[in-house]
mmCIF file of C-alpha atoms in Angstrom:
data_model
loop_
_atom_site.group_PDB
_atom_site.id
_atom_site.type_symbol
_atom_site.label_atom_id
_atom_site.label_comp_id
_atom_site.label_asym_id
_atom_site.label_seq_id
_atom_site.Cartn_x
_atom_site.Cartn_y
_atom_site.Cartn_z
ATOM 1 C CA MET E 377 95.563 83.523 85.755
ATOM 2 C CA THR E 378 96.222 79.891 84.745
ATOM 3 C CA ARG E 379 98.751 79.371 87.565
ATOM 4 C CA HIS E 380 95.804 79.151 89.979
ATOM 5 C CA ILE E 381 93.762 76.720 87.848
ATOM 6 C CA ILE E 382 94.001 72.935 87.990
ATOM 7 C CA THR E 383 91.795 70.243 86.433
ATOM 8 C CA ASP E 384 89.816 67.903 88.673
ATOM 9 C CA ASP E 385 91.488 64.799 87.199
ATOM 10 C CA SER E 386 94.917 65.951 88.408
ATOM 11 C CA THR E 387 96.506 64.073 91.323
ATOM 12 C CA LEU E 388 97.111 65.448 94.790
ATOM 13 C CA LEU E 389 100.836 65.249 94.054
ATOM 14 C CA ASP E 390 100.279 67.458 91.009
ATOM 15 C CA ALA E 391 98.285 69.882 93.175
ATOM 16 C CA LEU E 392 101.033 70.041 95.800
ATOM 17 C CA GLY E 393 103.513 70.966 93.089
ATOM 18 C CA ARG E 394 101.227 73.714 91.835
ATOM 19 C CA LEU E 395 100.688 75.064 95.350
ATOM 20 C CA ASN E 396 104.421 75.019 96.022
ATOM 21 C CA ALA E 397 104.906 77.189 92.928
ATOM 22 C CA LEU E 398 102.466 79.705 94.438
ATOM 23 C CA SER E 399 104.541 80.091 97.597
ATOM 24 C CA GLY E 400 104.524 83.705 98.696
ATOM 25 C CA GLY E 401 101.192 84.378 96.993
ATOM 26 C CA VAL E 402 97.603 83.272 97.514
ATOM 27 C CA MET E 403 97.795 79.534 98.173
ATOM 28 C CA THR E 404 94.520 78.489 96.562
ATOM 29 C CA LEU E 405 93.788 76.520 93.410
ATOM 30 C CA LEU E 406 90.580 76.808 91.391
ATOM 31 C CA VAL E 407 89.446 73.446 90.062
ATOM 32 C CA THR E 408 87.773 72.931 86.692
ATOM 33 C CA ASP E 409 86.520 69.912 84.788
ATOM 34 C CA LYS E 410 87.913 68.923 81.393
ATOM 35 C CA GLU E 411 85.514 71.364 79.725
ATOM 36 C CA GLY E 412 86.884 74.266 81.754
ATOM 37 C CA VAL E 413 83.801 74.637 83.979
ATOM 38 C CA MET E 414 84.690 75.477 87.564
ATOM 39 C CA THR E 415 83.823 72.706 90.000
ATOM 40 C CA GLY E 416 85.616 73.557 93.240
ATOM 41 C CA THR E 417 88.598 74.977 95.126
ATOM 42 C CA LEU E 418 91.619 73.363 96.722
ATOM 43 C CA THR E 419 94.098 74.488 99.373
ATOM 44 C CA ASP E 420 97.035 72.815 101.069
ATOM 45 C CA GLY E 421 94.755 72.402 104.092
ATOM 46 C CA ASP E 422 92.277 70.423 101.990
ATOM 47 C CA ILE E 423 95.079 68.147 100.814
ATOM 48 C CA ARG E 424 96.438 67.698 104.335
ATOM 49 C CA ARG E 425 93.019 66.746 105.663
ATOM 50 C CA GLY E 426 92.500 64.398 102.702
ATOM 51 C CA LEU E 427 95.782 62.583 103.311
ATOM 52 C CA LEU E 428 95.006 62.228 107.012
ATOM 53 C CA ALA E 429 91.653 60.709 106.023
ATOM 54 C CA GLY E 430 93.326 58.086 103.856
ATOM 55 C CA ALA E 431 93.809 59.739 100.464
ATOM 56 C CA LEU E 432 96.971 58.908 98.485
ATOM 57 C CA PRO E 433 99.280 61.169 96.455
ATOM 58 C CA THR E 434 97.705 59.600 93.363
ATOM 59 C CA THR E 435 94.148 60.407 94.484
ATOM 60 C CA LYS E 436 92.343 62.719 92.062
ATOM 61 C CA VAL E 437 91.723 66.306 93.072
ATOM 62 C CA ARG E 438 87.970 65.896 92.562
ATOM 63 C CA GLU E 439 87.857 63.452 95.476
ATOM 64 C CA ILE E 440 88.814 66.019 98.142
ATOM 65 C CA MET E 441 88.233 69.457 96.602
ATOM 66 C CA HIS E 442 85.899 71.938 98.277
ATOM 67 C CA ARG E 443 82.756 71.955 96.130
ATOM 68 C CA SER E 444 80.891 74.815 97.821
ATOM 69 C CA PHE E 445 82.740 77.853 96.497
ATOM 70 C CA LYS E 446 82.032 81.567 96.136
ATOM 71 C CA ALA E 447 82.214 83.340 92.783
ATOM 72 C CA LEU E 448 81.158 86.447 90.929
ATOM 73 C CA THR E 449 79.241 86.188 87.695
ATOM 74 C CA GLU E 450 78.823 88.507 84.745
ATOM 75 C CA GLN E 451 75.414 89.478 86.098
ATOM 76 C CA SER E 452 76.296 89.842 89.791
ATOM 77 C CA ASP E 453 76.571 93.027 91.833
ATOM 78 C CA ASP E 454 80.353 92.982 91.932
ATOM 79 C CA ILE E 455 80.862 95.690 94.550
ATOM 80 C CA SER E 456 78.600 94.373 97.302
ATOM 81 C CA ARG E 457 79.440 90.701 96.726
ATOM 82 C CA LEU E 458 83.189 91.292 96.518
ATOM 83 C CA ARG E 459 82.961 93.395 99.674
ATOM 84 C CA GLU E 460 81.184 90.491 101.398
ATOM 85 C CA PHE E 461 83.778 87.980 100.185
ATOM 86 C CA ARG E 462 86.607 90.228 101.366
ATOM 87 C CA ARG E 463 85.056 90.535 104.821
ATOM 88 C CA ARG E 464 84.846 86.734 104.983
ATOM 89 C CA GLY E 465 88.567 86.553 104.344
ATOM 90 C CA LEU E 466 88.402 85.183 100.796
ATOM 91 C CA THR E 467 91.561 86.140 98.939
ATOM 92 C CA LEU E 468 90.918 84.573 95.533
ATOM 93 C CA VAL E 469 87.557 85.206 93.882
ATOM 94 C CA PRO E 470 86.730 83.856 90.399
ATOM 95 C CA ARG E 471 84.333 85.520 88.003
ATOM 96 C CA LEU E 472 82.392 82.994 85.947
ATOM 97 C CA GLY E 473 80.766 83.359 82.576
ATOM 98 C CA SER E 474 77.234 82.149 81.932
ATOM 99 C CA ASP E 475 78.724 78.761 80.969
ATOM 100 C CA GLY E 476 80.492 78.384 84.323
ATOM 101 C CA ARG E 477 83.968 78.933 82.883
ATOM 102 C CA ILE E 478 86.445 81.221 84.651
ATOM 103 C CA ILE E 479 86.832 84.532 82.831
ATOM 104 C CA GLU E 480 88.700 86.437 85.544
ATOM 105 C CA ILE E 481 90.401 85.775 88.875
ATOM 106 C CA ILE E 482 90.392 88.573 91.449
ATOM 107 C CA ASP E 483 93.053 88.651 94.170
ATOM 108 C CA THR E 484 91.426 90.631 97.003
ATOM 109 C CA THR E 485 94.844 91.352 98.523
ATOM 110 C CA VAL E 486 95.525 93.444 95.413
ATOM 111 C CA THR E 487 92.059 94.429 94.143
ATOM 112 C CA ARG E 488 89.902 95.673 97.003
ATOM 113 C CA SER E 489 86.885 96.610 94.902
ATOM 114 C CA LEU E 490 85.539 96.790 91.353
ATOM 115 C CA LEU E 491 84.192 100.310 91.025
ATOM 116 C CA PRO E 492 82.487 101.103 87.696
ATOM 117 C CA LEU E 493 84.258 104.438 87.383
ATOM 118 C CA SER E 494 86.547 106.254 85.004
ATOM 119 C CA ALA E 495 89.207 108.450 86.571
ATOM 120 C CA ILE E 496 90.865 111.759 85.759
ATOM 121 C CA ILE E 497 93.966 112.886 87.633
ATOM 122 C CA MET E 498 94.682 116.610 87.380
ATOM 123 C CA ALA E 499 98.451 117.055 86.984
ATOM 124 C CA GLY E 500 98.871 120.331 85.144
ATOM 125 C CA GLY E 501 99.897 122.643 87.992
ATOM 126 C CA LYS E 502 103.299 124.312 88.330
ATOM 127 C CA GLY E 503 103.870 123.488 91.996
ATOM 128 C CA GLU E 504 105.329 126.933 92.578
ATOM 129 C CA ARG E 505 105.357 126.653 96.375
ATOM 130 C CA LEU E 506 107.676 123.646 96.079
ATOM 131 C CA ARG E 507 110.358 125.425 94.079
ATOM 132 C CA PRO E 508 113.238 124.796 93.483
ATOM 133 C CA LEU E 509 112.191 121.103 93.577
ATOM 134 C CA THR E 510 109.692 121.692 90.769
ATOM 135 C CA LEU E 511 111.870 123.814 88.486
ATOM 136 C CA SER E 512 112.837 120.759 86.429
ATOM 137 C CA THR E 513 110.524 118.076 87.830
ATOM 138 C CA PRO E 514 106.716 118.378 87.795
ATOM 139 C CA LYS E 515 105.265 118.041 91.287
ATOM 140 C CA PRO E 516 103.402 114.764 90.528
ATOM 141 C CA LEU E 517 106.770 113.111 89.765
ATOM 142 C CA LEU E 518 108.506 114.203 92.969
ATOM 143 C CA GLU E 519 109.399 111.053 94.842
ATOM 144 C CA ILE E 520 108.217 110.125 98.308
ATOM 145 C CA GLY E 521 109.576 106.880 99.671
ATOM 146 C CA GLY E 522 111.293 106.244 96.330
ATOM 147 C CA LYS E 523 108.050 106.520 94.353
ATOM 148 C CA PRO E 524 106.467 109.436 92.433
ATOM 149 C CA ILE E 525 103.522 111.036 94.218
ATOM 150 C CA ILE E 526 101.165 110.413 91.309
ATOM 151 C CA ASP E 527 101.910 106.686 91.299
ATOM 152 C CA TYR E 528 100.426 106.329 94.780
ATOM 153 C CA ASN E 529 97.166 107.661 93.361
ATOM 154 C CA ILE E 530 97.378 105.389 90.312
ATOM 155 C CA ASP E 531 97.813 102.440 92.682
ATOM 156 C CA LEU E 532 94.821 103.580 94.749
ATOM 157 C CA LEU E 533 92.632 103.684 91.655
ATOM 158 C CA ARG E 534 93.849 100.330 90.318
ATOM 159 C CA SER E 535 93.326 98.648 93.692
ATOM 160 C CA ASN E 536 89.667 99.609 93.363
ATOM 161 C CA GLY E 537 89.346 98.067 89.910
ATOM 162 C CA ILE E 538 89.536 101.393 88.042
ATOM 163 C CA THR E 539 91.503 100.943 84.825
ATOM 164 C CA ASP E 540 90.208 103.770 82.600
ATOM 165 C CA ILE E 541 92.577 106.469 83.878
ATOM 166 C CA THR E 542 93.470 109.769 82.210
ATOM 167 C CA VAL E 543 96.068 112.262 83.433
ATOM 168 C CA THR E 544 95.719 115.899 82.369
ATOM 169 C CA VAL E 545 99.060 117.676 81.951
ATOM 170 C CA ASN E 546 100.419 121.140 81.190
ATOM 171 C CA TYR E 547 103.553 122.261 83.096
ATOM 172 C CA LEU E 548 106.543 120.065 82.124
ATOM 173 C CA ALA E 549 104.022 117.889 80.326
ATOM 174 C CA GLU E 550 106.681 115.935 78.436
ATOM 175 C CA ALA E 551 108.092 114.478 81.655
ATOM 176 C CA ILE E 552 104.715 113.136 82.806
ATOM 177 C CA GLU E 553 103.885 111.844 79.327
ATOM 178 C CA ALA E 554 107.219 110.018 79.231
ATOM 179 C CA HIS E 555 106.562 108.556 82.696
ATOM 180 C CA PHE E 556 103.369 106.902 81.438
ATOM 181 C CA ALA E 557 104.564 106.164 77.899
ATOM 182 C CA ASP E 558 104.736 102.389 78.362
ATOM 183 C CA THR E 559 101.520 102.040 80.368
ATOM 184 C CA ASP E 560 97.795 102.056 79.648
ATOM 185 C CA ILE E 561 97.461 105.459 81.342
ATOM 186 C CA LYS E 562 96.282 108.131 78.912
ATOM 187 C CA CYS E 563 97.643 111.685 79.013
ATOM 188 C CA VAL E 564 95.749 114.743 77.743
ATOM 189 C CA ARG E 565 97.616 118.028 77.395
ATOM 190 C CA GLU E 566 96.079 121.424 78.076
ATOM 191 C CA SER E 567 96.967 124.079 75.497
ATOM 192 C CA SER E 568 96.501 126.669 78.263
ATOM 193 C CA PRO E 569 95.755 126.393 81.996
ATOM 194 C CA LEU E 570 92.090 125.415 82.449
ATOM 195 C CA GLY E 571 91.832 125.548 86.240
ATOM 196 C CA THR E 572 91.485 122.809 88.806
ATOM 197 C CA ILE E 573 88.851 120.870 86.848
ATOM 198 C CA GLY E 574 88.493 122.513 83.436
ATOM 199 C CA ALA E 575 90.844 120.033 81.737
ATOM 200 C CA ALA E 576 88.234 117.321 82.372
ATOM 201 C CA ALA E 577 86.425 118.847 79.386
ATOM 202 C CA LEU E 578 89.229 117.496 77.164
ATOM 203 C CA VAL E 579 88.453 113.900 78.151
ATOM 204 C CA PRO E 580 85.621 112.027 76.394
ATOM 205 C CA HIS E 581 82.897 110.878 78.789
ATOM 206 C CA LYS E 582 80.418 108.038 78.495
ATOM 207 C CA PRO E 583 76.805 109.266 78.296
ATOM 208 C CA ASP E 584 75.974 107.712 81.661
ATOM 209 C CA GLY E 585 77.994 106.875 84.691
ATOM 210 C CA THR E 586 80.391 108.596 87.041
ATOM 211 C CA THR E 587 83.994 109.767 86.912
ATOM 212 C CA ILE E 588 86.318 110.270 89.838
ATOM 213 C CA VAL E 589 88.373 113.436 89.473
ATOM 214 C CA MET E 590 91.281 113.979 91.835
ATOM 215 C CA ASN E 591 94.342 116.133 92.315
ATOM 216 C CA SER E 592 97.654 114.466 91.557
ATOM 217 C CA ASP E 593 99.520 115.803 94.589
ATOM 218 C CA LEU E 594 97.663 113.885 97.305
ATOM 219 C CA LEU E 595 98.628 111.046 99.588
ATOM 220 C CA THR E 596 95.516 109.434 101.003
ATOM 221 C CA THR E 597 94.077 106.187 102.295
ATOM 222 C CA ILE E 598 90.500 107.206 101.481
ATOM 223 C CA SER E 599 88.068 104.336 100.931
ATOM 224 C CA LEU E 600 86.919 104.944 97.366
ATOM 225 C CA GLU E 601 84.503 102.050 97.743
ATOM 226 C CA ASP E 602 82.748 103.694 100.705
ATOM 227 C CA MET E 603 82.736 107.025 98.873
ATOM 228 C CA TYR E 604 81.151 105.426 95.809
ATOM 229 C CA LEU E 605 78.507 103.650 97.876
ATOM 230 C CA ARG E 606 77.652 106.998 99.490
ATOM 231 C CA HIS E 607 77.471 108.610 96.038
ATOM 232 C CA ILE E 608 75.086 105.913 94.779
ATOM 233 C CA SER E 609 72.909 105.673 97.882
ATOM 234 C CA GLU E 610 72.446 109.450 97.931
ATOM 235 C CA GLU E 611 71.753 109.492 94.167
ATOM 236 C CA ALA E 612 74.188 112.395 94.060
ATOM 237 C CA ASP E 613 75.351 114.373 91.062
ATOM 238 C CA ILE E 614 78.588 115.278 92.846
ATOM 239 C CA THR E 615 80.191 113.789 95.929
ATOM 240 C CA VAL E 616 83.017 115.801 97.463
ATOM 241 C CA ALA E 617 85.608 114.082 99.653
ATOM 242 C CA ALA E 618 86.066 116.184 102.778
ATOM 243 C CA ILE E 619 88.501 116.338 105.658
ATOM 244 C CA PRO E 620 87.611 117.550 109.149
ATOM 245 C CA TYR E 621 89.080 120.971 109.900
ATOM 246 C CA ASN E 622 88.991 122.311 113.452
ATOM 247 C CA LEU E 623 89.492 125.957 114.294
ATOM 248 C CA SER E 624 90.225 127.045 117.858
ATOM 249 C CA VAL E 625 89.911 130.707 118.823
ATOM 250 C CA PRO E 626 92.272 131.681 121.670
ATOM 251 C CA TYR E 627 90.023 134.490 122.857
ATOM 252 C CA ALA E 628 86.621 134.975 124.427
ATOM 253 C CA ILE E 629 84.138 135.574 121.600
ATOM 254 C CA LEU E 630 81.312 138.058 122.015
ATOM 255 C CA THR E 631 77.854 137.595 120.609
ATOM 256 C CA THR E 632 76.235 140.939 119.952
ATOM 257 C CA GLU E 633 72.967 142.552 119.003
ATOM 258 C CA GLY E 634 73.582 146.077 117.791
ATOM 259 C CA ALA E 635 75.892 147.649 120.372
ATOM 260 C CA ARG E 636 74.743 145.286 123.076
ATOM 261 C CA VAL E 637 76.752 142.238 124.166
ATOM 262 C CA THR E 638 74.344 139.319 124.533
ATOM 263 C CA GLY E 639 76.795 136.580 125.396
ATOM 264 C CA LEU E 640 80.374 135.506 125.839
ATOM 265 C CA GLU E 641 82.013 132.240 124.808
ATOM 266 C CA GLU E 642 85.460 131.504 126.164
ATOM 267 C CA LYS E 643 87.994 130.183 123.614
ATOM 268 C CA PRO E 644 85.492 128.340 121.414
ATOM 269 C CA SER E 645 86.344 125.650 118.859
ATOM 270 C CA TYR E 646 84.578 125.273 115.540
ATOM 271 C CA SER E 647 84.508 122.185 113.326
ATOM 272 C CA TYR E 648 84.200 122.325 109.552
ATOM 273 C CA TYR E 649 84.702 120.073 106.550
ATOM 274 C CA ALA E 650 87.312 121.160 103.999
ATOM 275 C CA ASN E 651 87.483 120.198 100.332
ATOM 276 C CA ALA E 652 89.975 117.328 99.906
ATOM 277 C CA GLY E 653 90.389 117.592 96.127
ATOM 278 C CA ILE E 654 88.690 114.264 95.312
ATOM 279 C CA TYR E 655 85.310 114.222 93.580
ATOM 280 C CA MET E 656 82.864 111.742 92.098
ATOM 281 C CA ILE E 657 80.957 113.568 89.386
ATOM 282 C CA SER E 658 78.155 112.626 87.040
ATOM 283 C CA ASN E 659 79.449 112.352 83.477
ATOM 284 C CA ARG E 660 76.518 114.508 82.437
ATOM 285 C CA LEU E 661 77.976 117.462 84.357
ATOM 286 C CA LEU E 662 81.513 116.849 83.120
ATOM 287 C CA SER E 663 80.324 116.744 79.507
ATOM 288 C CA GLU E 664 78.903 120.255 79.948
ATOM 289 C CA LEU E 665 82.249 121.769 81.001
ATOM 290 C CA PRO E 666 83.565 124.442 78.579
ATOM 291 C CA SER E 667 86.900 123.550 76.993
ATOM 292 C CA ASP E 668 87.861 127.109 76.056
ATOM 293 C CA ARG E 669 88.049 128.763 79.462
ATOM 294 C CA ARG E 670 89.214 128.184 83.003
ATOM 295 C CA THR E 671 86.927 126.325 85.397
ATOM 296 C CA ASP E 672 87.828 125.495 88.980
ATOM 297 C CA ALA E 673 86.219 122.643 90.876
ATOM 298 C CA THR E 674 84.612 125.155 93.221
ATOM 299 C CA ASP E 675 82.990 126.855 90.213
ATOM 300 C CA LEU E 676 81.489 123.586 89.006
ATOM 301 C CA ILE E 677 80.197 122.704 92.466
ATOM 302 C CA ALA E 678 78.677 126.158 93.001
ATOM 303 C CA GLU E 679 76.960 126.043 89.607
ATOM 304 C CA ALA E 680 75.649 122.540 90.270
ATOM 305 C CA ILE E 681 74.152 123.632 93.590
ATOM 306 C CA ALA E 682 72.606 126.714 91.963
ATOM 307 C CA ASP E 683 71.066 124.500 89.256
ATOM 308 C CA GLY E 684 69.426 122.263 91.852
ATOM 309 C CA CYS E 685 71.808 119.317 91.468
ATOM 310 C CA LYS E 686 72.459 117.140 94.487
ATOM 311 C CA VAL E 687 75.908 117.683 95.969
ATOM 312 C CA VAL E 688 76.923 115.616 99.006
ATOM 313 C CA TYR E 689 80.132 115.147 100.968
ATOM 314 C CA PHE E 690 82.071 112.095 102.107
ATOM 315 C CA PRO E 691 84.287 112.471 105.192
ATOM 316 C CA ILE E 692 87.775 110.960 104.953
ATOM 317 C CA SER E 693 88.624 108.972 108.063
ATOM 318 C CA GLY E 694 92.155 107.904 107.089
ATOM 319 C CA THR E 695 95.320 109.624 105.934
ATOM 320 C CA TRP E 696 95.117 112.707 103.722
ATOM 321 C CA ILE E 697 98.056 114.963 102.879
ATOM 322 C CA ASP E 698 97.924 117.748 100.308
ATOM 323 C CA ILE E 699 101.552 118.136 99.229
ATOM 324 C CA GLY E 700 101.468 121.836 98.496
ATOM 325 C CA SER E 701 104.473 123.138 100.417
ATOM 326 C CA HIS E 702 107.926 122.095 101.582
ATOM 327 C CA VAL E 703 106.507 121.408 105.057
ATOM 328 C CA ASP E 704 103.851 119.099 103.552
ATOM 329 C CA PHE E 705 106.472 117.385 101.408
ATOM 330 C CA ARG E 706 108.761 116.711 104.390
ATOM 331 C CA HIS E 707 105.806 115.471 106.425
ATOM 332 C CA ALA E 708 104.794 113.052 103.654
ATOM 333 C CA CYS E 709 108.365 111.758 103.346
ATOM 334 C CA GLU E 710 108.584 111.213 107.115
ATOM 335 C CA LEU E 711 105.213 109.460 107.152
ATOM 336 C CA MET E 712 106.199 107.119 104.339
ATOM 337 C CA LEU E 713 109.541 106.377 106.040
ATOM 338 C CA HIS E 714 107.621 105.476 109.203
ATOM 339 C CA HIS E 715 105.313 103.159 107.244
ATOM 340 C CA GLU E 716 108.277 101.418 105.604
ATOM 341 C CA THR E 717 109.979 101.012 108.981
ATOM 342 C CA MET E 718 106.827 99.462 110.465
ATOM 343 C CA ARG E 719 106.650 96.917 107.607
ATOM 344 C CA ARG E 720 110.126 95.560 108.300
#
């Protein structure tokens, strides 16, 4: 964090040296006074304009720094304000304490949002349809583009400011536990298979708030920020990520009443939304999950609807691949190879 901070009594020459050291990263310095209170920002463009206006290399930073800066505070609505800053093209956003001192620096090229969520990644399945690949390697650790599948989802969560992440494991649990041994990712092991969401009962939940629960075998570019804002605006108990699914019938379909044909529709198409395996769920509902029997996500959703809870959906507009078969796995590998080729 300190590599981006410079005091306002430093010289422009000092600032140029600091900016040069940031080459390849975000080329912005945050300026503080001698007490550590933030007073402005400085870029190489500010220095260039200052020199053209008559400043010298020995001129103090405070003389040309940009004093009207944007920042988050401990009391601010981080999600909406950070979203606004990101749309304005701000790449370095400080968070200030009540005393004006910098307590955190957010790089919006790395952290896209700051969602107040915990996360559970379900990684206990056997991946039987991907055998023999999964005979000795759990499906979440199969590599796509040189990187384990589950790590793409970890990166997605971290890029949205989610740091409280738990992975539930069962099949070949030791391999996944070893993979995360030197990280802050927590692993919880099922003693027996608990279904597609039952293992969430093994994770402690805060009394209030929301947890995102997702399958570990997904590749997706879903906007978790947009999904969360939908969840909050709808005051939902559960929000289900959904993917459009179109079904085309290659025949003429009859509509009937008793034995009578009342209409005919030639080769109709029907559009549905399918469950994408990503959920935002009230901690209250997760805390009520039984830990001694199997519960699938569909069971929880059906029970919530029956109990009068509000369940809404969020349509995914980007990439979503459920890596459940060899065809899906090859498709994901080809897609990632294409992305890497486009970056070069």
